[in-house]
Coordinates of C-alpha atoms and ligand atoms in Angstrom, one line a residue:
M121 CA 63.1 61.5 -36.6
A122 CA 60.9 61.6 -33.5
A123 CA 57.2 61.1 -34.2
Q124 CA 56.1 63.8 -31.7
K125 CA 57.3 66.8 -33.9
T126 CA 54.7 69.3 -35.1
F127 CA 54.7 70.9 -38.5
T128 CA 52.7 73.6 -40.2
R129 CA 51.3 72.6 -43.6
E130 CA 53.7 75.3 -45.2
E131 CA 56.7 73.6 -43.6
V132 CA 55.8 70.2 -45.0
K133 CA 55.6 71.8 -48.5
K134 CA 59.0 73.3 -48.1
L135 CA 60.8 70.2 -46.8
N136 CA 60.4 68.4 -50.1
N137 CA 63.2 68.1 -52.6
E138 CA 65.0 65.4 -54.7
D139 CA 66.1 63.5 -51.6
N140 CA 63.2 64.2 -49.2
V141 CA 59.5 63.2 -49.8
L142 CA 57.0 64.1 -47.1
F143 CA 53.2 64.4 -47.2
I144 CA 50.2 64.5 -45.0
V145 CA 47.7 61.7 -44.4
D146 CA 44.9 62.5 -41.8
A147 CA 46.9 65.3 -40.0
K148 CA 50.0 63.1 -39.7
V149 CA 53.2 63.8 -41.6
Y150 CA 54.8 60.9 -43.4
D151 CA 58.4 60.9 -44.5
V152 CA 58.7 58.3 -47.2
S153 CA 62.1 59.3 -48.5
D154 CA 63.6 55.9 -47.6
F155 CA 60.4 54.0 -48.7
L156 CA 60.3 55.3 -52.3
D157 CA 61.9 52.2 -53.7
A158 CA 59.9 49.8 -51.5
H159 CA 56.5 51.3 -52.2
P160 CA 54.4 48.6 -54.0
G161 CA 52.6 51.4 -55.9
G162 CA 55.9 52.9 -57.2
E163 CA 58.0 56.0 -56.5
A164 CA 56.3 58.3 -59.0
V165 CA 52.9 58.4 -57.3
L166 CA 54.5 59.4 -54.0
R167 CA 56.5 62.2 -55.6
Q168 CA 53.3 63.5 -57.2
V169 CA 51.9 64.2 -53.7
A170 CA 55.1 65.4 -52.1
G171 CA 54.4 68.3 -49.7
K172 CA 50.6 67.9 -50.1
D173 CA 47.7 66.5 -48.2
A174 CA 47.4 62.9 -49.6
T175 CA 44.6 61.7 -47.4
V176 CA 42.0 61.3 -50.2
D177 CA 44.4 59.7 -52.6
F178 CA 45.7 57.4 -49.9
Y179 CA 42.2 56.1 -48.8
N180 CA 41.2 55.7 -52.4
L181 CA 43.8 53.1 -52.8
H182 CA 44.8 51.4 -49.5
R183 CA 43.3 49.6 -46.6
H184 CA 43.6 51.4 -43.3
E185 CA 45.9 48.7 -41.8
V186 CA 48.7 49.8 -44.2
L187 CA 49.2 52.9 -42.0
T188 CA 49.3 50.8 -38.9
K189 CA 51.9 48.5 -40.5
Y190 CA 54.1 51.4 -41.6
A191 CA 53.5 53.6 -38.6
D192 CA 57.3 54.2 -38.3
L193 CA 57.1 56.4 -41.4
V194 CA 55.2 59.0 -39.3
V195 CA 57.5 61.9 -38.3
G196 CA 55.0 64.2 -36.7
T197 CA 51.6 65.9 -36.8
I198 CA 50.2 69.1 -38.2
E199 CA 50.0 71.9 -35.7
G200 CA 46.6 72.5 -34.3
E201 CA 45.0 69.5 -36.1
K202 CA 43.9 66.1 -34.8
P203 CA 43.7 62.8 -36.8
S204 CA 40.0 62.0 -37.4
I205 CA 40.5 58.5 -38.7
I206 CA 39.7 55.7 -36.3
T207 CA 42.4 53.0 -35.8
P208 CA 40.7 49.9 -34.4
Q209 CA 42.2 48.4 -31.3
P210 CA 42.1 44.6 -30.5
G211 CA 38.6 43.8 -29.3
D212 CA 36.9 46.9 -30.6
L213 CA 33.4 46.7 -32.0
S214 CA 33.1 48.2 -35.5
P215 CA 31.5 51.7 -35.7
V216 CA 30.3 50.9 -39.2
P217 CA 26.5 50.6 -39.4
Y218 CA 25.4 46.9 -39.7
A219 CA 29.0 45.7 -39.2
E220 CA 27.9 44.1 -36.0
P221 CA 24.9 41.9 -35.4
L222 CA 22.0 44.0 -33.8
W223 CA 22.6 42.5 -30.3
L224 CA 26.1 44.2 -30.3
T225 CA 24.8 47.5 -31.7
P226 CA 24.4 50.3 -29.1
A227 CA 20.8 51.1 -28.3
F228 CA 19.5 47.7 -29.7
K229 CA 18.3 45.1 -27.3
S230 CA 18.0 41.3 -27.6
P231 CA 16.2 38.7 -25.5
F232 CA 18.7 36.0 -26.4
Y233 CA 22.0 37.3 -25.0
S234 CA 23.0 37.6 -21.3
E235 CA 26.0 39.4 -19.7
S236 CA 27.9 36.2 -19.9
H237 CA 27.5 36.0 -23.7
R238 CA 28.6 39.6 -23.9
K239 CA 31.7 38.9 -21.8
L240 CA 32.6 35.9 -23.9
Q241 CA 32.2 38.0 -27.1
K242 CA 34.5 40.7 -25.8
A243 CA 37.2 38.2 -24.7
M244 CA 37.0 36.1 -27.9
R245 CA 37.2 39.3 -30.1
V246 CA 40.4 40.3 -28.3
F247 CA 41.8 36.8 -28.7
T248 CA 40.9 36.7 -32.4
D249 CA 42.3 40.1 -33.2
K250 CA 45.5 39.5 -31.3
Y251 CA 46.4 36.0 -32.0
I252 CA 44.2 34.4 -34.8
T253 CA 43.9 37.1 -37.4
P254 CA 47.6 37.9 -37.8
E255 CA 48.5 34.2 -38.1
A256 CA 45.5 33.5 -40.3
Q257 CA 46.5 36.2 -42.8
E258 CA 50.1 35.1 -42.9
K259 CA 49.4 31.3 -43.2
E260 CA 46.6 31.8 -45.8
K261 CA 49.3 33.3 -48.1
S262 CA 52.2 31.0 -47.2
G263 CA 49.9 27.9 -47.2
E264 CA 51.5 26.6 -44.0
W265 CA 49.4 24.9 -41.3
V266 CA 48.4 26.5 -38.1
S267 CA 51.4 26.9 -35.7
Q268 CA 51.8 24.7 -32.7
E269 CA 52.1 27.9 -30.7
L270 CA 48.6 29.0 -31.6
V271 CA 47.2 25.6 -31.0
E272 CA 48.6 25.5 -27.5
R273 CA 47.5 29.1 -26.9
M274 CA 43.9 28.1 -27.9
S275 CA 44.2 25.0 -25.7
K276 CA 45.3 27.0 -22.6
A277 CA 42.6 29.6 -23.1
G278 CA 39.9 26.9 -23.5
V279 CA 39.2 28.1 -27.0
L280 CA 39.8 24.6 -28.5
Q281 CA 37.4 23.1 -26.0
M282 CA 34.7 25.7 -26.4
R283 CA 34.6 25.1 -30.1
M284 CA 33.2 21.6 -29.4
G285 CA 30.0 23.3 -28.1
P286 CA 28.3 22.9 -24.7
G287 CA 29.0 19.9 -22.6
K288 CA 30.8 18.3 -19.6
H289 CA 34.2 18.7 -21.3
L290 CA 34.0 22.4 -20.3
H291 CA 33.1 21.9 -16.7
G292 CA 35.7 23.2 -14.3
L293 CA 37.9 24.7 -17.0
N294 CA 39.2 28.3 -17.0
L295 CA 37.7 29.6 -20.2
L296 CA 39.3 32.8 -21.6
D297 CA 40.3 34.0 -18.2
G298 CA 37.0 33.3 -16.6
A299 CA 34.9 35.0 -19.3
V300 CA 32.3 32.2 -18.9
E301 CA 31.7 29.3 -16.5
G302 CA 31.9 25.9 -18.3
K303 CA 28.6 24.8 -16.7
E304 CA 26.7 27.8 -18.1
F305 CA 28.1 27.6 -21.6
D306 CA 25.2 27.2 -24.0
Y307 CA 24.5 27.4 -27.7
F308 CA 24.5 31.2 -27.7
H309 CA 28.1 31.0 -26.3
D310 CA 28.8 28.5 -29.0
L311 CA 27.4 30.9 -31.6
V312 CA 29.6 33.7 -30.3
M313 CA 32.7 31.5 -30.6
S314 CA 31.8 30.5 -34.2
Q315 CA 31.0 34.0 -35.3
E316 CA 34.0 35.8 -33.7
G317 CA 36.4 33.2 -35.0
V318 CA 35.6 33.8 -38.6
R319 CA 36.4 37.5 -38.5
A320 CA 40.0 36.6 -39.4
A321 CA 38.7 36.5 -43.0
A322 CA 40.9 33.6 -44.1
R323 CA 38.6 30.7 -45.1
G324 CA 41.3 28.1 -45.8
F325 CA 43.1 28.8 -42.5
Q326 CA 39.8 28.7 -40.7
D327 CA 39.3 25.1 -41.7
G328 CA 43.0 24.3 -41.1
N329 CA 42.6 25.8 -37.6
M330 CA 41.4 22.5 -36.0
A331 CA 38.1 22.2 -37.9
G332 CA 38.9 18.5 -38.2
M333 CA 38.9 18.3 -34.4
V334 CA 35.5 20.1 -34.1
I335 CA 33.9 17.4 -36.2
G336 CA 36.1 14.4 -35.3
L337 CA 36.6 14.6 -31.6
T338 CA 32.8 14.8 -31.0
C339 CA 32.6 11.1 -32.0
I340 CA 35.2 10.3 -29.3
L341 CA 33.4 12.3 -26.7
N342 CA 30.0 10.7 -27.5
F343 CA 30.7 7.2 -28.8
C344 CA 33.9 5.9 -27.1
G345 CA 32.2 5.1 -23.8
K346 CA 33.0 1.4 -23.9
N347 CA 36.7 2.2 -23.9
P348 CA 37.1 5.0 -21.3
E349 CA 40.9 4.7 -21.3
L350 CA 41.1 5.4 -25.0
Q351 CA 38.5 8.1 -24.7
K352 CA 40.5 9.9 -22.0
R353 CA 43.8 9.6 -23.7
V354 CA 42.6 10.8 -27.1
T355 CA 40.5 13.6 -25.6
E356 CA 43.4 14.9 -23.5
E357 CA 45.9 14.7 -26.3
C358 CA 43.6 16.6 -28.7
F359 CA 42.5 19.2 -26.2
S360 CA 46.1 19.9 -25.1
G361 CA 47.0 20.3 -28.8
K362 CA 49.7 17.6 -28.6
K363 CA 47.8 15.5 -31.1
K364 CA 45.5 16.3 -34.0
I365 CA 42.4 14.5 -35.1
C366 CA 40.1 14.6 -38.2
L367 CA 36.9 13.0 -39.5
A368 CA 37.5 10.8 -42.5
I369 CA 34.2 9.8 -44.2
T370 CA 34.0 11.0 -47.8
E371 CA 35.5 9.1 -50.6
A372 CA 36.2 9.7 -54.3
F373 CA 33.7 6.9 -55.1
A374 CA 30.9 8.0 -52.9
G375 CA 31.4 11.6 -52.0
S376 CA 29.2 12.1 -49.0
D377 CA 26.9 9.2 -50.0
V378 CA 27.9 7.3 -46.9
A379 CA 25.9 4.2 -47.8
N380 CA 28.2 3.5 -50.7
L381 CA 31.6 3.8 -49.0
R382 CA 34.2 1.4 -50.3
T383 CA 36.7 1.4 -47.5
T384 CA 36.5 -2.0 -45.9
A385 CA 37.2 -3.2 -42.3
V386 CA 37.4 -7.0 -42.1
K387 CA 37.9 -8.7 -38.7
T388 CA 40.9 -10.9 -38.2
P389 CA 40.1 -14.6 -37.5
D390 CA 41.0 -14.1 -33.8
G391 CA 38.5 -11.3 -33.6
K392 CA 41.0 -8.8 -32.1
H393 CA 41.6 -6.5 -35.0
Y394 CA 40.0 -5.0 -38.1
I395 CA 42.1 -4.9 -41.3
V396 CA 41.2 -1.6 -43.1
N397 CA 41.7 -1.1 -46.8
G398 CA 40.5 1.9 -48.9
T399 CA 40.8 5.6 -49.6
K400 CA 39.3 8.8 -48.3
K401 CA 39.2 12.2 -50.1
W402 CA 38.6 15.9 -49.1
I403 CA 39.6 15.2 -45.5
T404 CA 40.1 18.5 -43.7
N405 CA 43.3 18.5 -41.5
G406 CA 44.2 14.9 -42.6
V407 CA 47.8 15.8 -43.6
F408 CA 48.7 16.8 -40.1
S409 CA 46.4 14.5 -38.1
D410 CA 47.5 11.7 -35.8
Y411 CA 44.0 10.3 -35.5
F412 CA 41.4 9.5 -38.1
V413 CA 37.7 9.0 -37.2
T414 CA 37.0 6.8 -40.2
G415 CA 33.8 5.5 -41.8
V416 CA 34.3 1.9 -43.0
K417 CA 32.2 -0.9 -44.5
T418 CA 31.9 -3.9 -42.1
D419 CA 30.1 -7.1 -42.9
K420 CA 26.6 -5.9 -42.4
G421 CA 26.8 -2.2 -42.8
L422 CA 28.6 1.0 -41.9
S423 CA 30.9 1.3 -38.9
V424 CA 33.2 4.0 -37.5
L425 CA 36.7 3.3 -36.3
L426 CA 39.3 5.4 -34.7
I427 CA 42.5 4.8 -36.7
E428 CA 45.9 6.0 -35.5
R429 CA 48.5 7.2 -37.9
G430 CA 51.0 4.3 -38.4
E431 CA 51.9 1.5 -40.8
G432 CA 49.7 1.4 -43.9
V433 CA 48.3 5.0 -43.4
E434 CA 49.4 7.5 -46.0
T435 CA 48.2 11.1 -46.4
K436 CA 48.7 13.5 -49.3
A437 CA 47.7 17.1 -49.6
I438 CA 45.0 17.9 -52.2
K439 CA 45.2 21.3 -53.9
T440 CA 41.9 23.2 -53.6
S441 CA 40.8 26.7 -54.5
Y442 CA 41.3 27.9 -50.9
S443 CA 44.7 27.8 -49.1
P444 CA 46.7 24.7 -48.5
A445 CA 46.6 25.9 -44.9
A446 CA 43.3 24.0 -44.6
G447 CA 45.2 20.7 -44.9
T448 CA 42.8 19.1 -47.3
T449 CA 43.8 15.5 -47.8
F450 CA 43.7 12.3 -49.8
I451 CA 44.2 9.3 -47.5
T452 CA 45.1 5.7 -48.3
F453 CA 44.6 2.8 -45.8
D454 CA 46.6 -0.2 -46.9
N455 CA 46.1 -3.3 -44.7
V456 CA 45.9 -1.1 -41.6
K457 CA 45.6 -3.2 -38.4
V458 CA 43.1 -1.5 -36.0
P459 CA 42.2 -2.9 -32.5
V460 CA 38.5 -3.8 -32.2
E461 CA 38.4 -1.6 -29.1
N462 CA 38.7 1.4 -31.5
L463 CA 35.2 0.8 -32.7
L464 CA 33.1 3.9 -32.0
G465 CA 29.5 3.2 -31.3
E466 CA 28.2 -0.2 -32.4
E467 CA 29.3 -2.3 -35.3
N468 CA 27.2 -1.8 -38.5
K469 CA 25.4 1.1 -36.8
G470 CA 28.0 3.7 -37.6
I471 CA 25.4 5.8 -39.4
Y472 CA 24.2 7.0 -35.9
V473 CA 27.7 8.1 -35.1
I474 CA 28.0 10.1 -38.3
L475 CA 24.4 11.5 -38.2
S476 CA 24.7 12.5 -34.5
N477 CA 26.9 15.5 -35.3
F478 CA 25.3 16.7 -38.5
N479 CA 22.9 19.2 -37.0
H480 CA 25.6 20.9 -34.9
E481 CA 28.1 20.9 -37.7
R482 CA 25.6 22.5 -40.1
W483 CA 24.5 25.0 -37.6
T484 CA 28.2 26.0 -36.9
M485 CA 28.7 26.4 -40.6
A486 CA 25.6 28.6 -40.8
C487 CA 27.0 30.7 -37.9
A488 CA 30.2 31.2 -39.8
T489 CA 28.7 31.9 -43.2
I490 CA 26.3 34.4 -41.8
R491 CA 29.1 36.2 -39.9
S492 CA 31.4 36.2 -43.0
M493 CA 28.6 37.7 -45.1
R494 CA 28.5 40.6 -42.6
L495 CA 32.2 41.1 -42.7
V496 CA 32.0 41.4 -46.5
T497 CA 29.1 43.8 -46.2
E498 CA 31.1 45.9 -43.7
E499 CA 34.0 46.0 -46.2
C500 CA 31.6 47.2 -48.9
L501 CA 30.1 49.9 -46.7
K502 CA 33.6 51.2 -45.8
W503 CA 34.8 51.1 -49.4
A504 CA 31.6 52.8 -50.8
H505 CA 32.1 55.5 -48.2
Q506 CA 35.8 56.2 -48.9
R507 CA 36.1 55.4 -52.7
I508 CA 35.7 58.4 -55.0
V509 CA 34.9 57.9 -58.6
F510 CA 33.4 60.3 -61.1
R511 CA 34.0 63.0 -58.4
K512 CA 31.5 61.3 -56.1
R513 CA 31.7 58.7 -53.3
L514 CA 30.4 55.3 -54.4
I515 CA 27.8 55.6 -51.7
D516 CA 26.4 58.6 -53.4
Q517 CA 25.3 56.4 -56.4
P518 CA 21.8 55.0 -55.9
V519 CA 22.8 51.7 -57.7
I520 CA 25.4 51.1 -55.0
R521 CA 22.9 51.8 -52.2
Q522 CA 20.5 49.3 -53.7
K523 CA 23.2 46.6 -53.6
L524 CA 24.1 47.5 -50.0
A525 CA 20.5 47.4 -49.0
K526 CA 20.1 43.9 -50.4
M527 CA 23.3 42.7 -48.6
I528 CA 22.3 44.2 -45.3
A529 CA 18.8 42.6 -45.5
L530 CA 20.4 39.2 -46.2
C531 CA 22.7 39.5 -43.2
E532 CA 20.0 40.7 -40.8
S533 CA 17.4 38.1 -41.9
H534 CA 19.7 35.2 -41.6
Q535 CA 21.2 36.3 -38.3
A536 CA 17.6 36.6 -36.9
W537 CA 16.7 33.1 -38.2
L538 CA 19.9 31.7 -36.8
E539 CA 19.2 33.2 -33.4
T540 CA 15.7 31.7 -33.4
V541 CA 17.0 28.3 -34.2
T542 CA 19.7 28.6 -31.6
Y543 CA 17.1 29.5 -29.0
Q544 CA 15.4 26.2 -29.8
M545 CA 18.7 24.3 -29.4
N546 CA 19.1 25.8 -26.0
N547 CA 15.6 24.7 -25.0
M548 CA 15.2 21.3 -26.5
P549 CA 16.8 18.1 -25.1
Y550 CA 18.9 16.3 -27.6
A551 CA 16.2 13.8 -28.7
Q552 CA 13.8 16.7 -29.5
Q553 CA 16.5 18.6 -31.4
A554 CA 17.1 15.5 -33.5
K555 CA 13.4 15.2 -34.3
Y556 CA 12.5 18.8 -34.8
L557 CA 15.6 20.7 -35.8
G558 CA 17.3 18.6 -38.5
G559 CA 15.0 20.2 -41.2
P560 CA 15.2 23.8 -40.0
I561 CA 19.0 23.7 -39.6
A562 CA 19.3 22.2 -43.1
L563 CA 17.1 24.9 -44.6
L564 CA 19.0 27.6 -42.6
K565 CA 22.4 26.5 -43.9
M566 CA 21.1 26.1 -47.5
S567 CA 19.6 29.6 -47.4
A568 CA 22.7 31.1 -45.8
T569 CA 25.0 29.8 -48.4
R570 CA 22.6 30.9 -51.2
A571 CA 22.7 34.4 -49.6
A572 CA 26.5 34.2 -49.4
H573 CA 26.4 33.6 -53.2
E574 CA 24.4 36.8 -53.7
I575 CA 26.6 38.8 -51.3
A576 CA 29.8 37.5 -53.0
D577 CA 28.4 38.6 -56.4
E578 CA 27.3 42.1 -55.3
S579 CA 30.5 42.7 -53.4
V580 CA 32.6 42.1 -56.5
Q581 CA 30.5 44.6 -58.5
I582 CA 31.0 47.2 -55.8
F583 CA 34.8 46.6 -55.5
G584 CA 35.4 46.1 -59.2
G585 CA 38.9 44.9 -60.2
R586 CA 40.1 45.1 -56.6
A587 CA 37.8 42.2 -55.7
L588 CA 40.0 40.1 -58.0
T589 CA 43.4 40.7 -56.4
Q590 CA 44.7 38.9 -53.4
S591 CA 46.4 41.9 -51.8
G592 CA 45.3 45.4 -51.1
M593 CA 41.8 46.9 -50.7
G594 CA 39.7 44.1 -51.9
S595 CA 41.5 41.2 -50.3
V596 CA 38.6 40.2 -48.0
I597 CA 36.2 40.2 -51.0
E598 CA 38.6 38.2 -53.1
N599 CA 39.0 35.6 -50.4
F600 CA 35.2 35.3 -49.9
N601 CA 34.6 35.0 -53.6
R602 CA 37.1 32.2 -54.0
T603 CA 35.8 30.3 -51.0
Y604 CA 32.1 30.8 -50.3
K605 CA 31.4 27.7 -52.3
F606 CA 33.1 25.5 -49.7
D607 CA 30.2 26.1 -47.3
A608 CA 27.6 25.5 -50.1
I609 CA 29.1 21.9 -50.4
L610 CA 30.7 20.8 -47.1
G611 CA 28.4 19.4 -44.5
G612 CA 25.7 18.8 -47.1
A613 CA 25.2 20.4 -50.5
E614 CA 22.5 23.1 -50.8
E615 CA 20.3 20.7 -52.9
V616 CA 20.6 17.8 -50.4
L617 CA 19.9 20.1 -47.5
G618 CA 16.9 21.8 -49.2
D619 CA 15.5 18.3 -50.0
L620 CA 16.1 17.1 -46.4
G621 CA 14.3 20.2 -45.0
V622 CA 11.2 19.6 -47.0
R623 CA 11.2 15.8 -46.4
Q624 CA 11.5 16.4 -42.7
A625 CA 8.6 18.9 -42.8
M626 CA 6.4 16.4 -44.6
K627 CA 6.8 14.0 -41.7
F628 CA 4.7 16.5 -39.7
M629 CA 2.1 16.9 -42.4
P630 CA -1.4 15.8 -41.2
K631 CA -2.5 12.7 -43.0
A632 CA -5.8 14.3 -44.0
V633 CA -6.2 16.3 -47.2
L634 CA -6.4 19.9 -46.2
Ligands
HEM556 C1 52.5 56.2 -45.8 C2 52.2 56.1 -47.0 C3 52.0 54.9 -47.9 C4 52.3 53.6 -47.6 C5 52.8 53.0 -46.3 C6 51.9 52.9 -48.8 C7 51.9 51.5 -48.9 C8 51.4 50.8 -49.9 C9 51.2 49.3 -50.0 C10 51.6 48.4 -48.8 C11 50.7 49.0 -51.2 C12 50.3 47.6 -51.6 C13 48.8 47.4 -51.7 C14 48.1 47.4 -50.3 O1 48.5 46.6 -49.5 O2 47.2 48.2 -50.2 C15 50.5 50.2 -51.9 C16 50.0 50.3 -53.2 C17 49.8 51.5 -53.8 N1 50.0 52.8 -53.4 FE1 50.7 53.3 -51.6 N2 51.4 53.7 -49.7 C18 51.5 55.0 -49.2 C19 51.0 56.2 -49.8 C20 50.6 56.3 -51.1 C21 50.1 57.5 -51.7 C22 50.0 58.8 -51.0 C23 49.7 57.1 -53.0 C24 49.1 58.0 -54.1 C25 49.1 59.2 -54.1 C26 49.9 55.7 -53.1 C27 49.7 55.0 -54.3 C28 49.7 53.7 -54.4 C29 49.2 52.9 -55.5 C30 48.8 53.5 -56.9 C31 49.3 51.6 -55.2 C32 48.9 50.4 -56.1 C33 47.4 50.2 -55.8 C34 46.7 49.0 -56.4 O3 47.4 48.1 -56.9 O4 45.5 49.0 -56.5 N3 50.5 55.2 -52.0 N4 50.9 51.3 -51.1

C-alpha cells in the first residue's frame, strides 16, 4: 500500500480482522499484518493494540530507531493530524537538554570555539552518523573488524589523519571537504574529532577503528627522523589505510610497568639487525596490524623498534568483555630479525618515545569518556521522559531527578575541566606541556573514569532490566556498563594516574614549610 494514504481513526479501527492488523503510532498508520510472525515481541501484543493508538505502548518498549528501520510498515497518516515525534537526521544536534556540551547548546556562548571548530563539528557529526555509527553497531555485534571500505573512506576524508592531532601531517590536506584548514587544526579541533567519534556508542569497535594507529603512528611521525624513507613509506601506507599499525608495549609479565619488559632485542654480530624474542599482551588492533611499534629490552635499557609482520611474528585474538571488533591481541615474537634502521628514537632511551605520547593519549581518552558519559545521560533523560511506570513518567519521580542531576553535574564539570586543559595545550609549547600538563591530564582522566563509574551505576538503576540486555531500549547503557572499565585501566590505571598527578604537583611545592 502507498504510504501517502490518509485514514480517520474510525477507519483504522474497522480495517482490523483476523488477517489484517493495523494501529497508530504518532499519527502514522502501521500495517503489521505481514510482520506478526517476525515481531521480536510476539504476535499477541500487536493484536492487543489492533485498531488503537499504540503510541504510548510503543515508546514504553522501543527505541525510536525501530520505526525508522521498519518505515516500510507505514501505510498512511491520520487525517488532520501531524506526527510530533522528532526523527533525527544525520548531523542533527540533539534537542534533549544537556545532550550536547554547552558550546553547542543554542543561546550558550563559549570563549574556546571558533567558527572553524563549529564547521568541523557539523561535518564530523554527519560523517559519524552516516558512516561510522551504522558499521559500528553492526560490527560490535558480529565481532568483525572495521571494514576496509570505512578505513579508506576515513582516509579520503582526512579523518584518519585528523585523529593524530595537530601537526604538519595535516598541512595541505582536504579535511572533510574543507571543513578545516590543516594549518589551523588545533587541540579544540582534536577534541571535536574525539568527542564526535564516540557517539557511535560501540566501545569495542571504537578501539578497533584504528585506535592502534592513533597511538602507534605517532612514534613514527616523531621518532623515525633518522630514516626518512621508512618514515615516509609507513606513514603513507597507514594514512591511506593500505596497512595497519599498532603499539605493542604491555606484556603479561609486566603489564604497563615498562621498566620490567621481558621482550629482548639482541644485536647480531655484524650489527645490522636485532633479534627479537618475547610476547606482548592486550595489544589493540594487533590481529590485523602489519606494523608493530614494539617496546623491547636492549643491553642497557628500553628501546622501541618498528617490527613488520613476517617470519617469527604471530598474533592471536584475546577474548575481552568488549567486542572482538577491537582486535585485542596476544603477540609472540620468535627470533624475529629486525633491521637496526627500524630503531625509533635512540637505543636504550625508548622510554622517551613511549612517554612522549602519554599526555595526548590520556587527554584523548578523557575526551572520549566525557562524551560517552553525556551520551548515557541523554539516553537516561529520554527514557525517563518516555517511560511510564505506576501511571507516572519516570521523570516525575524525585528519586530519578536526583540521579539525573548528579549525572548532568558530572558531565558539565568534566567537560569544563577538559576545555580548560585543552586551552592550555593550545597555548603551551610542547616542552611546557610536558612540564606542566602531565599531572593535570592524569588527574582529569582519573576523575573522568571515576565519574563514568558513577554514571554507569546510576544509568542502570534508571533503566532497570533493560540496561542488562544487549538489544532494545537499554543497549547504549548495557554497552557502557560492560566497557567503561576499559578507560579506567588503559593508558594508565586510575590509581597510577592519581598518584602521578599528586607527585607532579609536589614538584612545584615551595621548599619552605608553609
Ligand atoms: C511498527 C510497529 C512495531 C515494530 C516495527 C516493532 C519492532 C520491535 C523490535 C525490533 C523489537 C526488538 C527490541 C527492540 O529492538 O527494541 C520489539 C520488541 C517488542 N515489541 Fe515491538 N514493534 C512494534 C510495535 C509494538 C507494539 C505496538 C507493541 C505493544 C503494544 C510492541 C511490543 C513489543 C514488546 C513487548 C517487545 C519486547 C520488548 C522487550 O524485550 O523489552 N511492539 N518490537
